[in-house]
mmCIF file of C-alpha atoms in Angstrom:
data_model
loop_
_atom_site.group_PDB
_atom_site.id
_atom_site.type_symbol
_atom_site.label_atom_id
_atom_site.label_comp_id
_atom_site.label_asym_id
_atom_site.label_seq_id
_atom_site.Cartn_x
_atom_site.Cartn_y
_atom_site.Cartn_z
ATOM 1 C CA MET A 1 -20.337 12.466 -11.461
ATOM 2 C CA GLU A 2 -20.075 9.113 -12.785
ATOM 3 C CA LYS A 3 -16.600 7.518 -11.231
ATOM 4 C CA SER A 4 -14.304 5.813 -13.655
ATOM 5 C CA LEU A 5 -14.131 3.311 -10.254
ATOM 6 C CA ASP A 6 -17.619 2.264 -10.170
ATOM 7 C CA ARG A 7 -17.510 1.810 -14.554
ATOM 8 C CA LYS A 8 -14.486 -0.473 -15.122
ATOM 9 C CA ILE A 9 -16.265 -3.028 -11.623
ATOM 10 C CA ALA A 10 -19.198 -3.106 -13.694
ATOM 11 C CA ARG A 11 -17.433 -3.536 -16.787
ATOM 12 C CA ILE A 12 -15.114 -6.818 -15.448
ATOM 13 C CA LEU A 13 -17.449 -8.323 -13.393
ATOM 14 C CA SER A 14 -19.798 -8.406 -16.683
ATOM 15 C CA ASP A 15 -16.939 -9.464 -19.130
ATOM 16 C CA ARG A 16 -14.027 -11.172 -17.344
ATOM 17 C CA SER A 17 -12.023 -10.961 -20.841
ATOM 18 C CA CYS A 18 -11.888 -7.362 -20.085
ATOM 19 C CA ARG A 19 -8.957 -5.605 -19.783
ATOM 20 C CA ASP A 20 -10.148 -2.559 -17.857
ATOM 21 C CA PHE A 21 -7.691 -2.199 -15.124
ATOM 22 C CA VAL A 22 -8.236 -0.519 -11.639
ATOM 23 C CA LEU A 23 -5.687 1.902 -10.578
ATOM 24 C CA ALA A 24 -5.620 3.687 -6.861
ATOM 25 C CA ASP A 25 -2.902 5.792 -5.417
ATOM 26 C CA ALA A 26 -2.499 4.901 -1.256
ATOM 27 C CA LYS A 27 -2.002 8.252 0.664
ATOM 28 C CA ASP A 28 -3.406 6.553 4.056
ATOM 29 C CA GLY A 29 0.423 6.257 5.549
ATOM 30 C CA ASP A 30 -0.173 8.720 8.141
ATOM 31 C CA MET A 31 -2.155 5.995 9.793
ATOM 32 C CA ALA A 32 1.094 4.137 9.560
ATOM 33 C CA TYR A 33 4.154 5.755 9.798
ATOM 34 C CA GLY A 34 3.827 9.113 11.919
ATOM 35 C CA LEU A 35 6.020 11.430 10.266
ATOM 36 C CA SER A 36 8.127 10.163 8.086
ATOM 37 C CA ALA A 37 4.216 8.849 5.969
ATOM 38 C CA PRO A 38 4.597 12.201 3.880
ATOM 39 C CA GLY A 39 7.901 10.386 2.577
ATOM 40 C CA ARG A 40 11.005 12.608 2.083
ATOM 41 C CA SER A 41 10.763 16.040 1.205
ATOM 42 C CA PRO A 42 12.218 17.421 -2.050
ATOM 43 C CA GLU A 43 14.388 19.830 -0.067
ATOM 44 C CA HIS A 44 16.344 16.447 2.019
ATOM 45 C CA TYR A 45 19.807 17.707 2.204
ATOM 46 C CA ALA A 46 22.223 14.419 2.508
ATOM 47 C CA HIS A 47 22.120 12.815 5.090
ATOM 48 C CA GLU A 48 19.352 14.904 7.060
ATOM 49 C CA GLY A 49 16.321 13.198 7.770
ATOM 50 C CA ARG A 50 13.451 16.029 6.652
ATOM 51 C CA PHE A 51 10.123 14.366 5.437
ATOM 52 C CA ARG A 52 7.310 16.528 4.012
ATOM 53 C CA SER A 53 4.366 17.749 6.066
ATOM 54 C CA LEU A 54 0.857 16.758 6.166
ATOM 55 C CA ASP A 55 0.104 20.089 4.160
ATOM 56 C CA GLU A 56 2.398 19.451 1.252
ATOM 57 C CA TYR A 57 0.623 15.687 1.346
ATOM 58 C CA ARG A 58 -2.502 16.693 0.494
ATOM 59 C CA GLN A 59 -1.261 18.820 -1.867
ATOM 60 C CA LEU A 60 -0.080 15.825 -4.030
ATOM 61 C CA MET A 61 -3.411 14.466 -3.593
ATOM 62 C CA ARG A 62 -4.826 17.192 -4.999
ATOM 63 C CA GLU A 63 -2.338 17.436 -7.530
ATOM 64 C CA ILE A 64 -3.100 13.574 -8.480
ATOM 65 C CA VAL A 65 -6.673 13.558 -7.991
ATOM 66 C CA ALA A 66 -6.533 16.377 -10.536
ATOM 67 C CA GLN A 67 -4.799 14.739 -13.335
ATOM 68 C CA GLY A 68 -7.242 11.862 -13.131
ATOM 69 C CA LEU A 69 -5.489 9.102 -14.049
ATOM 70 C CA VAL A 70 -5.781 6.762 -11.094
ATOM 71 C CA ASP A 71 -9.018 5.642 -10.418
ATOM 72 C CA ILE A 72 -9.504 5.722 -6.687
ATOM 73 C CA MET A 73 -7.609 7.984 -3.483
ATOM 74 C CA LEU A 74 -7.272 6.305 -0.561
ATOM 75 C CA MET A 75 -6.272 8.218 2.442
ATOM 76 C CA SER A 76 -6.684 8.499 6.302
ATOM 77 C CA ALA A 77 -9.946 9.434 8.297
ATOM 78 C CA SER A 78 -8.654 12.834 8.477
ATOM 79 C CA SER A 79 -7.376 13.179 5.648
ATOM 80 C CA SER A 80 -11.051 12.293 4.101
ATOM 81 C CA GLU A 81 -13.097 14.826 6.179
ATOM 82 C CA VAL A 82 -10.726 17.797 4.857
ATOM 83 C CA LEU A 83 -9.772 17.229 0.983
ATOM 84 C CA THR A 84 -14.017 15.203 0.591
ATOM 85 C CA ILE A 85 -16.192 16.397 3.149
ATOM 86 C CA GLN A 86 -15.063 20.218 3.776
ATOM 87 C CA GLU A 87 -13.518 21.168 -0.355
ATOM 88 C CA ARG A 88 -15.437 18.603 -2.533
ATOM 89 C CA LEU A 89 -12.245 18.008 -4.227
ATOM 90 C CA PHE A 90 -14.213 14.487 -5.352
ATOM 91 C CA ASP A 91 -17.832 16.325 -6.580
ATOM 92 C CA GLN A 92 -16.740 17.019 -10.465
ATOM 93 C CA SER A 93 -14.228 14.375 -10.249
ATOM 94 C CA PRO A 94 -13.935 10.588 -11.894
ATOM 95 C CA VAL A 95 -11.838 9.358 -9.181
ATOM 96 C CA THR A 96 -13.480 8.234 -5.781
ATOM 97 C CA PRO A 97 -12.701 9.066 -2.315
ATOM 98 C CA ALA A 98 -11.708 5.736 0.086
ATOM 99 C CA VAL A 99 -10.765 5.803 3.650
ATOM 100 C CA ARG A 100 -8.405 2.823 5.590
ATOM 101 C CA ALA A 101 -11.108 2.074 7.504
ATOM 102 C CA ASN A 102 -9.072 -0.469 10.038
ATOM 103 C CA ASP A 103 -5.830 0.364 11.341
ATOM 104 C CA ALA A 104 -5.199 -3.303 12.999
ATOM 105 C CA THR A 105 -1.429 -3.553 15.317
ATOM 106 C CA ASP A 106 0.986 -4.559 11.999
ATOM 107 C CA ILE A 107 0.594 -1.271 10.335
ATOM 108 C CA TRP A 108 1.478 0.232 13.771
ATOM 109 C CA LEU A 109 5.468 1.324 12.491
ATOM 110 C CA ALA A 110 5.620 4.729 14.650
ATOM 111 C CA ALA A 111 9.217 4.897 16.086
ATOM 112 C CA GLY A 112 10.766 4.558 19.425
ATOM 113 C CA HIS A 113 13.691 4.845 21.430
ATOM 114 C CA ARG A 114 16.156 2.041 23.059
ATOM 115 C CA ARG A 115 20.229 2.533 24.363
ATOM 116 C CA GLY A 116 20.250 5.608 22.780
ATOM 117 C CA ALA A 117 19.375 4.511 19.212
ATOM 118 C CA LEU A 118 16.589 5.430 16.757
ATOM 119 C CA VAL A 119 14.774 2.354 16.126
ATOM 120 C CA GLY A 120 11.186 0.831 14.628
ATOM 121 C CA GLY A 121 8.669 0.638 17.123
ATOM 122 C CA ARG A 122 8.262 -3.911 17.688
ATOM 123 C CA TYR A 123 4.586 -3.578 16.898
ATOM 124 C CA GLY A 124 4.769 -5.170 13.659
ATOM 125 C CA THR A 125 6.348 -7.943 14.781
ATOM 126 C CA GLN A 126 3.519 -9.194 17.206
ATOM 127 C CA PRO A 127 0.852 -10.831 15.319
ATOM 128 C CA SER A 128 -1.854 -8.960 14.504
ATOM 129 C CA ARG A 129 -4.803 -7.770 16.706
ATOM 130 C CA PRO A 130 -7.681 -6.132 15.096
ATOM 131 C CA PHE A 131 -8.385 -2.137 15.696
ATOM 132 C CA ARG A 132 -10.655 0.581 14.515
ATOM 133 C CA THR A 133 -9.939 4.337 14.681
ATOM 134 C CA ALA A 134 -12.155 5.538 12.992
ATOM 135 C CA THR A 135 -15.715 4.749 12.678
ATOM 136 C CA ILE A 136 -17.893 4.306 9.278
ATOM 137 C CA ASP A 137 -20.265 6.841 10.432
ATOM 138 C CA GLN A 138 -16.707 9.368 10.988
ATOM 139 C CA ILE A 139 -15.552 8.474 6.947
ATOM 140 C CA MET A 140 -19.397 8.790 6.095
ATOM 141 C CA CYS A 141 -20.379 12.459 7.533
ATOM 142 C CA GLY A 142 -17.344 13.394 10.016
ATOM 143 C CA LYS A 143 -18.984 12.805 13.091
ATOM 144 C CA ALA A 144 -19.949 9.870 15.861
ATOM 145 C CA GLU A 145 -23.313 9.748 14.186
ATOM 146 C CA CYS A 146 -24.532 10.587 10.328
ATOM 147 C CA PRO A 147 -28.369 10.971 9.444
ATOM 148 C CA PRO A 148 -29.647 9.901 6.576
ATOM 149 C CA ASP A 149 -29.214 12.497 4.417
ATOM 150 C CA GLU A 150 -25.537 12.988 5.109
ATOM 151 C CA ARG A 151 -23.943 9.770 4.567
ATOM 152 C CA ARG A 152 -22.886 10.512 1.032
ATOM 153 C CA LEU A 153 -21.269 13.896 1.811
ATOM 154 C CA GLY A 154 -18.457 12.043 2.392
ATOM 155 C CA ALA A 155 -16.493 8.540 1.490
ATOM 156 C CA ASP A 156 -18.516 5.746 0.942
ATOM 157 C CA LEU A 157 -15.874 3.391 0.126
ATOM 158 C CA GLY A 158 -13.077 2.305 2.802
ATOM 159 C CA LEU A 159 -10.112 -0.631 2.602
ATOM 160 C CA TYR A 160 -10.115 -3.298 5.038
ATOM 161 C CA SER A 161 -6.868 -5.182 6.082
ATOM 162 C CA VAL A 162 -6.975 -8.082 7.891
ATOM 163 C CA THR A 163 -3.838 -10.151 8.946
ATOM 164 C CA PHE A 164 -3.884 -14.521 8.996
ATOM 165 C CA ASN A 165 -0.841 -15.928 11.174
ATOM 166 C CA ASN A 166 -2.049 -19.349 10.985
ATOM 167 C CA ASP A 167 -3.029 -18.812 14.835
ATOM 168 C CA THR A 168 -6.781 -20.180 15.732
ATOM 169 C CA GLU A 169 -7.304 -17.149 18.127
ATOM 170 C CA ARG A 170 -5.865 -14.714 16.352
ATOM 171 C CA ASP A 171 -7.422 -15.349 12.949
ATOM 172 C CA ARG A 172 -10.608 -15.978 14.867
ATOM 173 C CA GLU A 173 -10.299 -12.531 16.498
ATOM 174 C CA THR A 174 -9.313 -11.132 13.210
ATOM 175 C CA LEU A 175 -12.437 -12.883 11.390
ATOM 176 C CA GLU A 176 -14.932 -11.483 14.156
ATOM 177 C CA ALA A 177 -13.953 -8.504 14.230
ATOM 178 C CA TYR A 178 -14.255 -8.434 10.453
ATOM 179 C CA LYS A 179 -17.740 -9.508 10.186
ATOM 180 C CA THR A 180 -18.862 -6.392 12.688
ATOM 181 C CA PHE A 181 -17.469 -4.272 10.419
ATOM 182 C CA ARG A 182 -19.334 -5.951 7.598
ATOM 183 C CA LEU A 183 -22.406 -6.154 9.492
ATOM 184 C CA GLU A 184 -22.505 -2.151 10.591
ATOM 185 C CA ALA A 185 -21.155 -1.788 6.532
ATOM 186 C CA GLU A 186 -24.073 -3.333 5.018
ATOM 187 C CA ALA A 187 -26.466 -1.084 7.074
ATOM 188 C CA LYS A 188 -25.186 1.443 6.158
ATOM 189 C CA GLY A 189 -24.343 1.556 2.771
ATOM 190 C CA PHE A 190 -21.047 1.591 3.133
ATOM 191 C CA ARG A 191 -18.382 -0.837 0.344
ATOM 192 C CA HIS A 192 -15.587 -2.049 0.831
ATOM 193 C CA PHE A 193 -12.184 -3.386 -0.291
ATOM 194 C CA LEU A 194 -10.160 -5.921 1.642
ATOM 195 C CA GLU A 195 -6.528 -5.969 2.081
ATOM 196 C CA VAL A 196 -4.770 -9.281 3.027
ATOM 197 C CA PHE A 197 -1.641 -9.111 3.898
ATOM 198 C CA ASP A 198 0.927 -12.096 4.618
ATOM 199 C CA PRO A 199 1.354 -13.760 7.750
ATOM 200 C CA ASN A 200 3.285 -11.086 9.801
ATOM 201 C CA ALA A 201 4.116 -12.840 13.179
ATOM 202 C CA CYS A 202 3.208 -16.987 12.103
ATOM 203 C CA GLY A 203 6.488 -17.651 14.547
ATOM 204 C CA GLY A 204 7.082 -21.702 14.448
ATOM 205 C CA HIS A 205 3.648 -22.473 12.111
ATOM 206 C CA CYS A 206 4.456 -20.205 9.181
ATOM 207 C CA PRO A 207 2.664 -21.931 6.045
ATOM 208 C CA GLU A 208 4.969 -24.058 3.655
ATOM 209 C CA ASP A 209 3.001 -22.581 1.119
ATOM 210 C CA LEU A 210 2.155 -18.650 1.419
ATOM 211 C CA PRO A 211 0.443 -18.721 -1.754
ATOM 212 C CA ARG A 212 -1.264 -21.070 -1.178
ATOM 213 C CA PHE A 213 -2.405 -19.894 2.709
ATOM 214 C CA VAL A 214 -3.119 -16.614 1.809
ATOM 215 C CA ASN A 215 -5.934 -17.565 -1.524
ATOM 216 C CA ASP A 216 -7.166 -20.415 0.923
ATOM 217 C CA GLN A 217 -8.125 -17.607 3.622
ATOM 218 C CA ILE A 218 -9.144 -15.750 1.401
ATOM 219 C CA VAL A 219 -11.699 -17.709 -0.286
ATOM 220 C CA ARG A 220 -12.866 -19.461 3.039
ATOM 221 C CA THR A 221 -13.294 -16.125 4.565
ATOM 222 C CA LEU A 222 -15.672 -15.075 1.897
ATOM 223 C CA ALA A 223 -17.412 -18.098 1.301
ATOM 224 C CA GLY A 224 -19.751 -17.347 4.011
ATOM 225 C CA VAL A 225 -20.421 -13.702 3.231
ATOM 226 C CA THR A 226 -23.763 -13.245 1.039
ATOM 227 C CA ARG A 227 -23.323 -10.555 -1.822
ATOM 228 C CA ARG A 228 -24.244 -7.352 -0.053
ATOM 229 C CA GLY A 229 -21.319 -7.954 2.188
ATOM 230 C CA ARG A 230 -18.851 -8.591 -0.401
ATOM 231 C CA PRO A 231 -16.148 -6.372 -0.942
ATOM 232 C CA LEU A 232 -15.739 -4.582 -3.925
ATOM 233 C CA PHE A 233 -12.497 -6.334 -4.548
ATOM 234 C CA LEU A 234 -9.419 -7.548 -3.415
ATOM 235 C CA LYS A 235 -5.837 -6.075 -2.058
ATOM 236 C CA ILE A 236 -3.076 -8.719 -1.389
ATOM 237 C CA PRO A 237 -0.067 -9.372 -2.472
ATOM 238 C CA TYR A 238 1.103 -10.431 -5.998
ATOM 239 C CA HIS A 239 2.893 -14.342 -5.303
ATOM 240 C CA GLY A 240 3.257 -14.445 -8.934
ATOM 241 C CA PRO A 241 1.857 -15.810 -12.175
ATOM 242 C CA ALA A 242 0.288 -19.320 -11.214
ATOM 243 C CA ALA A 243 -0.394 -18.360 -7.721
ATOM 244 C CA MET A 244 -2.769 -15.256 -9.265
ATOM 245 C CA GLU A 245 -4.187 -17.073 -12.600
ATOM 246 C CA ALA A 246 -5.519 -20.083 -9.221
ATOM 247 C CA LEU A 247 -7.440 -17.281 -7.155
ATOM 248 C CA ALA A 248 -8.170 -14.776 -10.102
ATOM 249 C CA GLY A 249 -9.589 -18.256 -11.660
ATOM 250 C CA TYR A 250 -11.257 -19.738 -9.128
ATOM 251 C CA ASP A 251 -14.754 -16.763 -8.995
ATOM 252 C CA ARG A 252 -15.593 -14.601 -11.445
ATOM 253 C CA SER A 253 -17.664 -12.673 -8.718
ATOM 254 C CA LEU A 254 -14.175 -11.661 -7.703
ATOM 255 C CA VAL A 255 -12.123 -8.500 -7.963
ATOM 256 C CA VAL A 256 -8.067 -9.401 -7.754
ATOM 257 C CA GLY A 257 -5.716 -6.600 -7.074
ATOM 258 C CA VAL A 258 -2.390 -6.387 -5.888
ATOM 259 C CA LEU A 259 -0.401 -4.141 -3.477
ATOM 260 C CA GLY A 260 2.688 -2.445 -4.894
ATOM 261 C CA GLY A 261 4.228 -3.264 -1.709
ATOM 262 C CA SER A 262 7.673 -1.334 -0.796
ATOM 263 C CA SER A 263 9.854 0.550 -2.820
ATOM 264 C CA GLY A 264 11.647 -1.019 -5.567
ATOM 265 C CA THR A 265 13.171 -0.112 -8.825
ATOM 266 C CA THR A 266 10.889 2.399 -11.458
ATOM 267 C CA PHE A 267 10.792 -1.170 -13.506
ATOM 268 C CA ASP A 268 9.582 -3.610 -10.023
ATOM 269 C CA ALA A 269 6.501 -1.128 -10.647
ATOM 270 C CA PHE A 270 5.520 -0.916 -13.742
ATOM 271 C CA GLN A 271 6.619 -5.043 -14.251
ATOM 272 C CA MET A 272 4.581 -6.450 -11.482
ATOM 273 C CA LEU A 273 1.652 -4.560 -12.625
ATOM 274 C CA TRP A 274 1.893 -6.046 -15.967
ATOM 275 C CA GLU A 275 2.794 -9.230 -15.213
ATOM 276 C CA ALA A 276 0.432 -9.309 -12.375
ATOM 277 C CA LYS A 277 -2.987 -8.333 -14.799
ATOM 278 C CA LYS A 278 -1.404 -10.880 -17.455
ATOM 279 C CA TYR A 279 -2.763 -13.834 -15.073
ATOM 280 C CA GLY A 280 -5.589 -11.981 -13.537
ATOM 281 C CA ALA A 281 -5.570 -8.673 -11.210
ATOM 282 C CA ARG A 282 -7.568 -6.345 -12.692
ATOM 283 C CA ALA A 283 -6.645 -3.666 -9.874
ATOM 284 C CA ALA A 284 -3.033 -2.426 -8.117
ATOM 285 C CA LEU A 285 -3.229 -0.082 -4.726
ATOM 286 C CA TYR A 286 0.253 1.460 -4.729
ATOM 287 C CA GLY A 287 1.742 3.810 -1.896
ATOM 288 C CA ARG A 288 4.723 3.906 -1.167
ATOM 289 C CA LYS A 289 5.760 3.182 -4.901
ATOM 290 C CA ILE A 290 4.071 6.284 -5.719
ATOM 291 C CA ASN A 291 5.125 8.846 -3.162
ATOM 292 C CA ASN A 292 8.933 7.823 -2.964
ATOM 293 C CA SER A 293 9.302 8.487 -6.884
ATOM 294 C CA GLU A 294 10.851 10.904 -8.596
ATOM 295 C CA HIS A 295 8.240 13.267 -9.353
ATOM 296 C CA GLN A 296 4.882 11.550 -8.837
ATOM 297 C CA LEU A 297 2.056 12.984 -11.405
ATOM 298 C CA THR A 298 4.564 11.502 -14.540
ATOM 299 C CA PHE A 299 5.247 8.018 -12.768
ATOM 300 C CA VAL A 300 1.321 8.443 -12.616
ATOM 301 C CA LYS A 301 1.228 9.229 -16.296
ATOM 302 C CA HIS A 302 3.176 6.037 -17.372
ATOM 303 C CA LEU A 303 2.209 3.487 -15.138
ATOM 304 C CA ARG A 304 -1.698 4.056 -16.241
ATOM 305 C CA ALA A 305 -0.425 3.352 -19.503
ATOM 306 C CA VAL A 306 1.314 0.351 -18.409
ATOM 307 C CA ALA A 307 -2.301 -0.949 -16.904
ATOM 308 C CA ASP A 308 -3.903 0.578 -19.601
ATOM 309 C CA ASP A 309 -1.792 -1.805 -22.414
ATOM 310 C CA GLN A 310 -0.756 1.147 -24.062
ATOM 311 C CA ILE A 311 3.281 0.589 -23.295
ATOM 312 C CA GLY A 312 5.417 -2.120 -21.851
ATOM 313 C CA PRO A 313 7.510 -2.215 -18.270
ATOM 314 C CA GLU A 314 10.531 -1.208 -20.055
ATOM 315 C CA GLU A 315 9.779 0.972 -22.520
ATOM 316 C CA ALA A 316 8.042 3.097 -19.176
ATOM 317 C CA VAL A 317 10.910 2.957 -17.053
ATOM 318 C CA ARG A 318 12.612 4.181 -20.905
ATOM 319 C CA ALA A 319 9.650 6.912 -20.834
ATOM 320 C CA TYR A 320 9.539 8.025 -17.579
ATOM 321 C CA HIS A 321 13.473 8.703 -17.478
ATOM 322 C CA ALA A 322 13.318 10.575 -20.216
ATOM 323 C CA ASP A 323 10.671 12.749 -18.838
ATOM 324 C CA LEU A 324 12.793 13.218 -15.596
ATOM 325 C CA ASP A 325 14.860 14.424 -18.071
ATOM 326 C CA ARG A 326 12.930 17.049 -19.461
ATOM 327 C CA LEU A 327 11.515 18.431 -16.204
ATOM 328 C CA GLY A 328 14.648 18.646 -15.018
ATOM 329 C CA ILE A 329 14.904 15.802 -12.121
ATOM 330 C CA ARG A 330 17.326 13.669 -11.629
ATOM 331 C CA PRO A 331 16.703 9.860 -11.115
ATOM 332 C CA TYR A 332 17.372 8.157 -8.021
ATOM 333 C CA ARG A 333 19.522 5.549 -9.905
ATOM 334 C CA PRO A 334 20.615 5.528 -13.673
ATOM 335 C CA LEU A 335 18.547 4.065 -15.672
ATOM 336 C CA GLU A 336 20.066 0.550 -16.550
ATOM 337 C CA GLU A 337 20.126 0.002 -12.505
ATOM 338 C CA ASP A 338 16.381 1.519 -12.537
ATOM 339 C CA LEU A 339 15.677 -0.818 -15.353
ATOM 340 C CA GLN A 340 16.833 -3.893 -12.497
ATOM 341 C CA ARG A 341 14.356 -5.838 -10.497
ATOM 342 C CA ALA A 342 14.842 -6.134 -6.739
ATOM 343 C CA ALA A 343 12.232 -7.893 -4.296
ATOM 344 C CA ALA A 344 9.890 -6.025 -2.334
ATOM 345 C CA ALA A 345 8.200 -7.069 0.791
ATOM 346 C CA THR A 346 4.491 -7.628 1.337
ATOM 347 C CA SER A 347 3.317 -5.708 4.084
ATOM 348 C CA TYR A 348 3.829 -2.207 6.018
ATOM 349 C CA ALA A 349 6.507 -4.035 8.323
ATOM 350 C CA GLY A 350 8.432 -5.962 6.217
ATOM 351 C CA THR A 351 11.704 -5.372 4.696
ATOM 352 C CA SER A 352 12.814 -7.860 1.691
ATOM 353 C CA PRO A 353 16.901 -7.960 0.473
ATOM 354 C CA PRO A 354 17.449 -5.696 -3.081
ATOM 355 C CA ALA A 355 17.634 -8.025 -5.618
ATOM 356 C CA GLN A 356 21.193 -8.579 -6.815
ATOM 357 C CA GLY A 357 22.847 -5.575 -8.731
ATOM 358 C CA THR A 358 20.501 -2.629 -7.607
ATOM 359 C CA ARG A 359 20.671 -0.476 -4.825
ATOM 360 C CA ARG A 360 18.733 2.644 -3.387
ATOM 361 C CA PRO A 361 20.380 6.717 -2.999
ATOM 362 C CA ASP A 362 23.104 6.459 -0.928
ATOM 363 C CA GLN A 363 23.167 3.266 -0.045
ATOM 364 C CA GLY A 364 26.519 2.299 1.734
ATOM 365 C CA SER A 365 28.396 -0.605 3.367
ATOM 366 C CA LEU A 366 26.392 -0.810 6.956
ATOM 367 C CA GLY A 367 23.741 -0.604 4.512
ATOM 368 C CA ALA A 368 24.317 -3.487 2.985
ATOM 369 C CA HIS A 369 24.954 -5.103 5.975
ATOM 370 C CA LEU A 370 21.696 -4.827 7.585
ATOM 371 C CA ARG A 371 20.371 -6.239 4.038
ATOM 372 C CA SER A 372 22.527 -9.407 4.686
ATOM 373 C CA VAL A 373 20.725 -10.002 8.843
ATOM 374 C CA PRO A 374 18.253 -12.990 7.912
ATOM 375 C CA ARG A 375 15.054 -11.400 8.837
ATOM 376 C CA PRO A 376 12.736 -14.813 10.074
ATOM 377 C CA PRO A 377 8.863 -14.158 9.650
ATOM 378 C CA GLY A 378 7.833 -12.254 12.815
ATOM 379 C CA ARG A 379 11.376 -11.524 14.298
ATOM 380 C CA PRO A 380 12.973 -8.418 14.140
ATOM 381 C CA VAL A 381 15.691 -6.993 12.288
ATOM 382 C CA GLN A 382 18.883 -7.684 13.990
ATOM 383 C CA GLU A 383 20.533 -4.699 15.690
ATOM 384 C CA PRO A 384 24.631 -4.019 16.031
ATOM 385 C CA ASP A 385 26.287 -3.631 19.442
ATOM 386 C CA PHE A 386 25.432 0.432 20.030
ATOM 387 C CA SER A 387 28.208 0.390 23.109
ATOM 388 C CA LYS A 388 30.737 -0.256 20.572
ATOM 389 C CA MET A 389 29.687 2.367 17.866
ATOM 390 C CA SER A 390 30.588 6.055 17.435
ATOM 391 C CA PRO A 391 28.436 8.928 17.218
ATOM 392 C CA ALA A 392 29.133 8.450 14.165
ATOM 393 C CA GLU A 393 27.827 5.135 13.180
ATOM 394 C CA LYS A 394 25.352 5.427 15.385
ATOM 395 C CA ALA A 395 23.876 8.015 13.417
ATOM 396 C CA ARG A 396 24.484 5.993 9.560
ATOM 397 C CA TRP A 397 22.479 2.995 11.355
ATOM 398 C CA ASN A 398 19.696 5.192 12.123
ATOM 399 C CA LEU A 399 19.929 7.046 8.678
ATOM 400 C CA GLU A 400 19.433 3.321 6.600
ATOM 401 C CA ARG A 401 17.121 2.056 9.034
ATOM 402 C CA TRP A 402 14.584 5.072 8.274
ATOM 403 C CA LYS A 403 15.376 4.191 4.139
ATOM 404 C CA GLN A 404 14.324 0.487 5.045
ATOM 405 C CA ILE A 405 11.112 1.749 6.680
ATOM 406 C CA LEU A 406 10.096 4.351 4.072
ATOM 407 C CA GLY A 407 11.310 1.368 1.062
#
């Protein structure tokens, strides 16, 4: 069956005025977060930290694929093996299956224990190092070596991510790993799209002009890559109109997409897509913004309407709340709060303080205190003195920490 992704990419590349827009649901979080990846269960109560199971996570993938409004479903290799290879979920669907093809260390967000309290692991605060768990063959056919006739059993599209930290040795290592992957992918007929994160641990040498640094790294990296090895499109942080317009206008063969980042308000999600498209983006990959919404199918319906120029961001938020009301679902925020903007992190491990006047559900004074702690690039969030905290205060701190991790 013809995939909507292929049709849209072909039209965008042949006509830069084309308004087609690629929308992806990124449900590859199990390669980063561990148990919390599927998101909070609708059945969690009060301060319980219950998460969905992996089966529930995959059921949401099935439902969103059946809805047919996204162009790509991004998964881990293990989820793709179940849904793409075993169940043949995508055979009669316009949705393209894709797999996270590498899991560099800056997305290793497993939790750990320190001084008797649950805290985030420290991998995300150290300079990113390249690593791949899944092989291309395993993604394509589910085993270590694929005979030629089995290469189409699984996914033939993968996400490869890189993080540049303005460090010669670390960034050269990142580029060497990407080169190795690219050459293997080209030889095996495996397509990819390229995700470029902001620096995650640049220490005392962070670039003064971050948007220009990221844009320059992208075009410099791809200048030496010929057509057969180039990414199908890009997935990058949205740094505003000027940066997007500069990159999208630089090379007409580059299809630029934005990453969703952490969950904010519903207006954040719709507004960022609308604005990014206005200034040249033609793709958006939303993970946490979809996964942490009140009702994912309804959220995706309105996200697609914004992407297709059928509705504006504010109107979409109001329509989404009206649909939630009809479904009998209580929104996380009152409508007026959900129409405000909040800052969003642009990396897996990063957090950003919400804009003034916004909040997430159940945030208290401790959450406000944590948000006020400055976090220079590459440094972990400051921790309280657990020795002076009561068991109840420790439990609350842990809960707020998880809320920040999940967005």
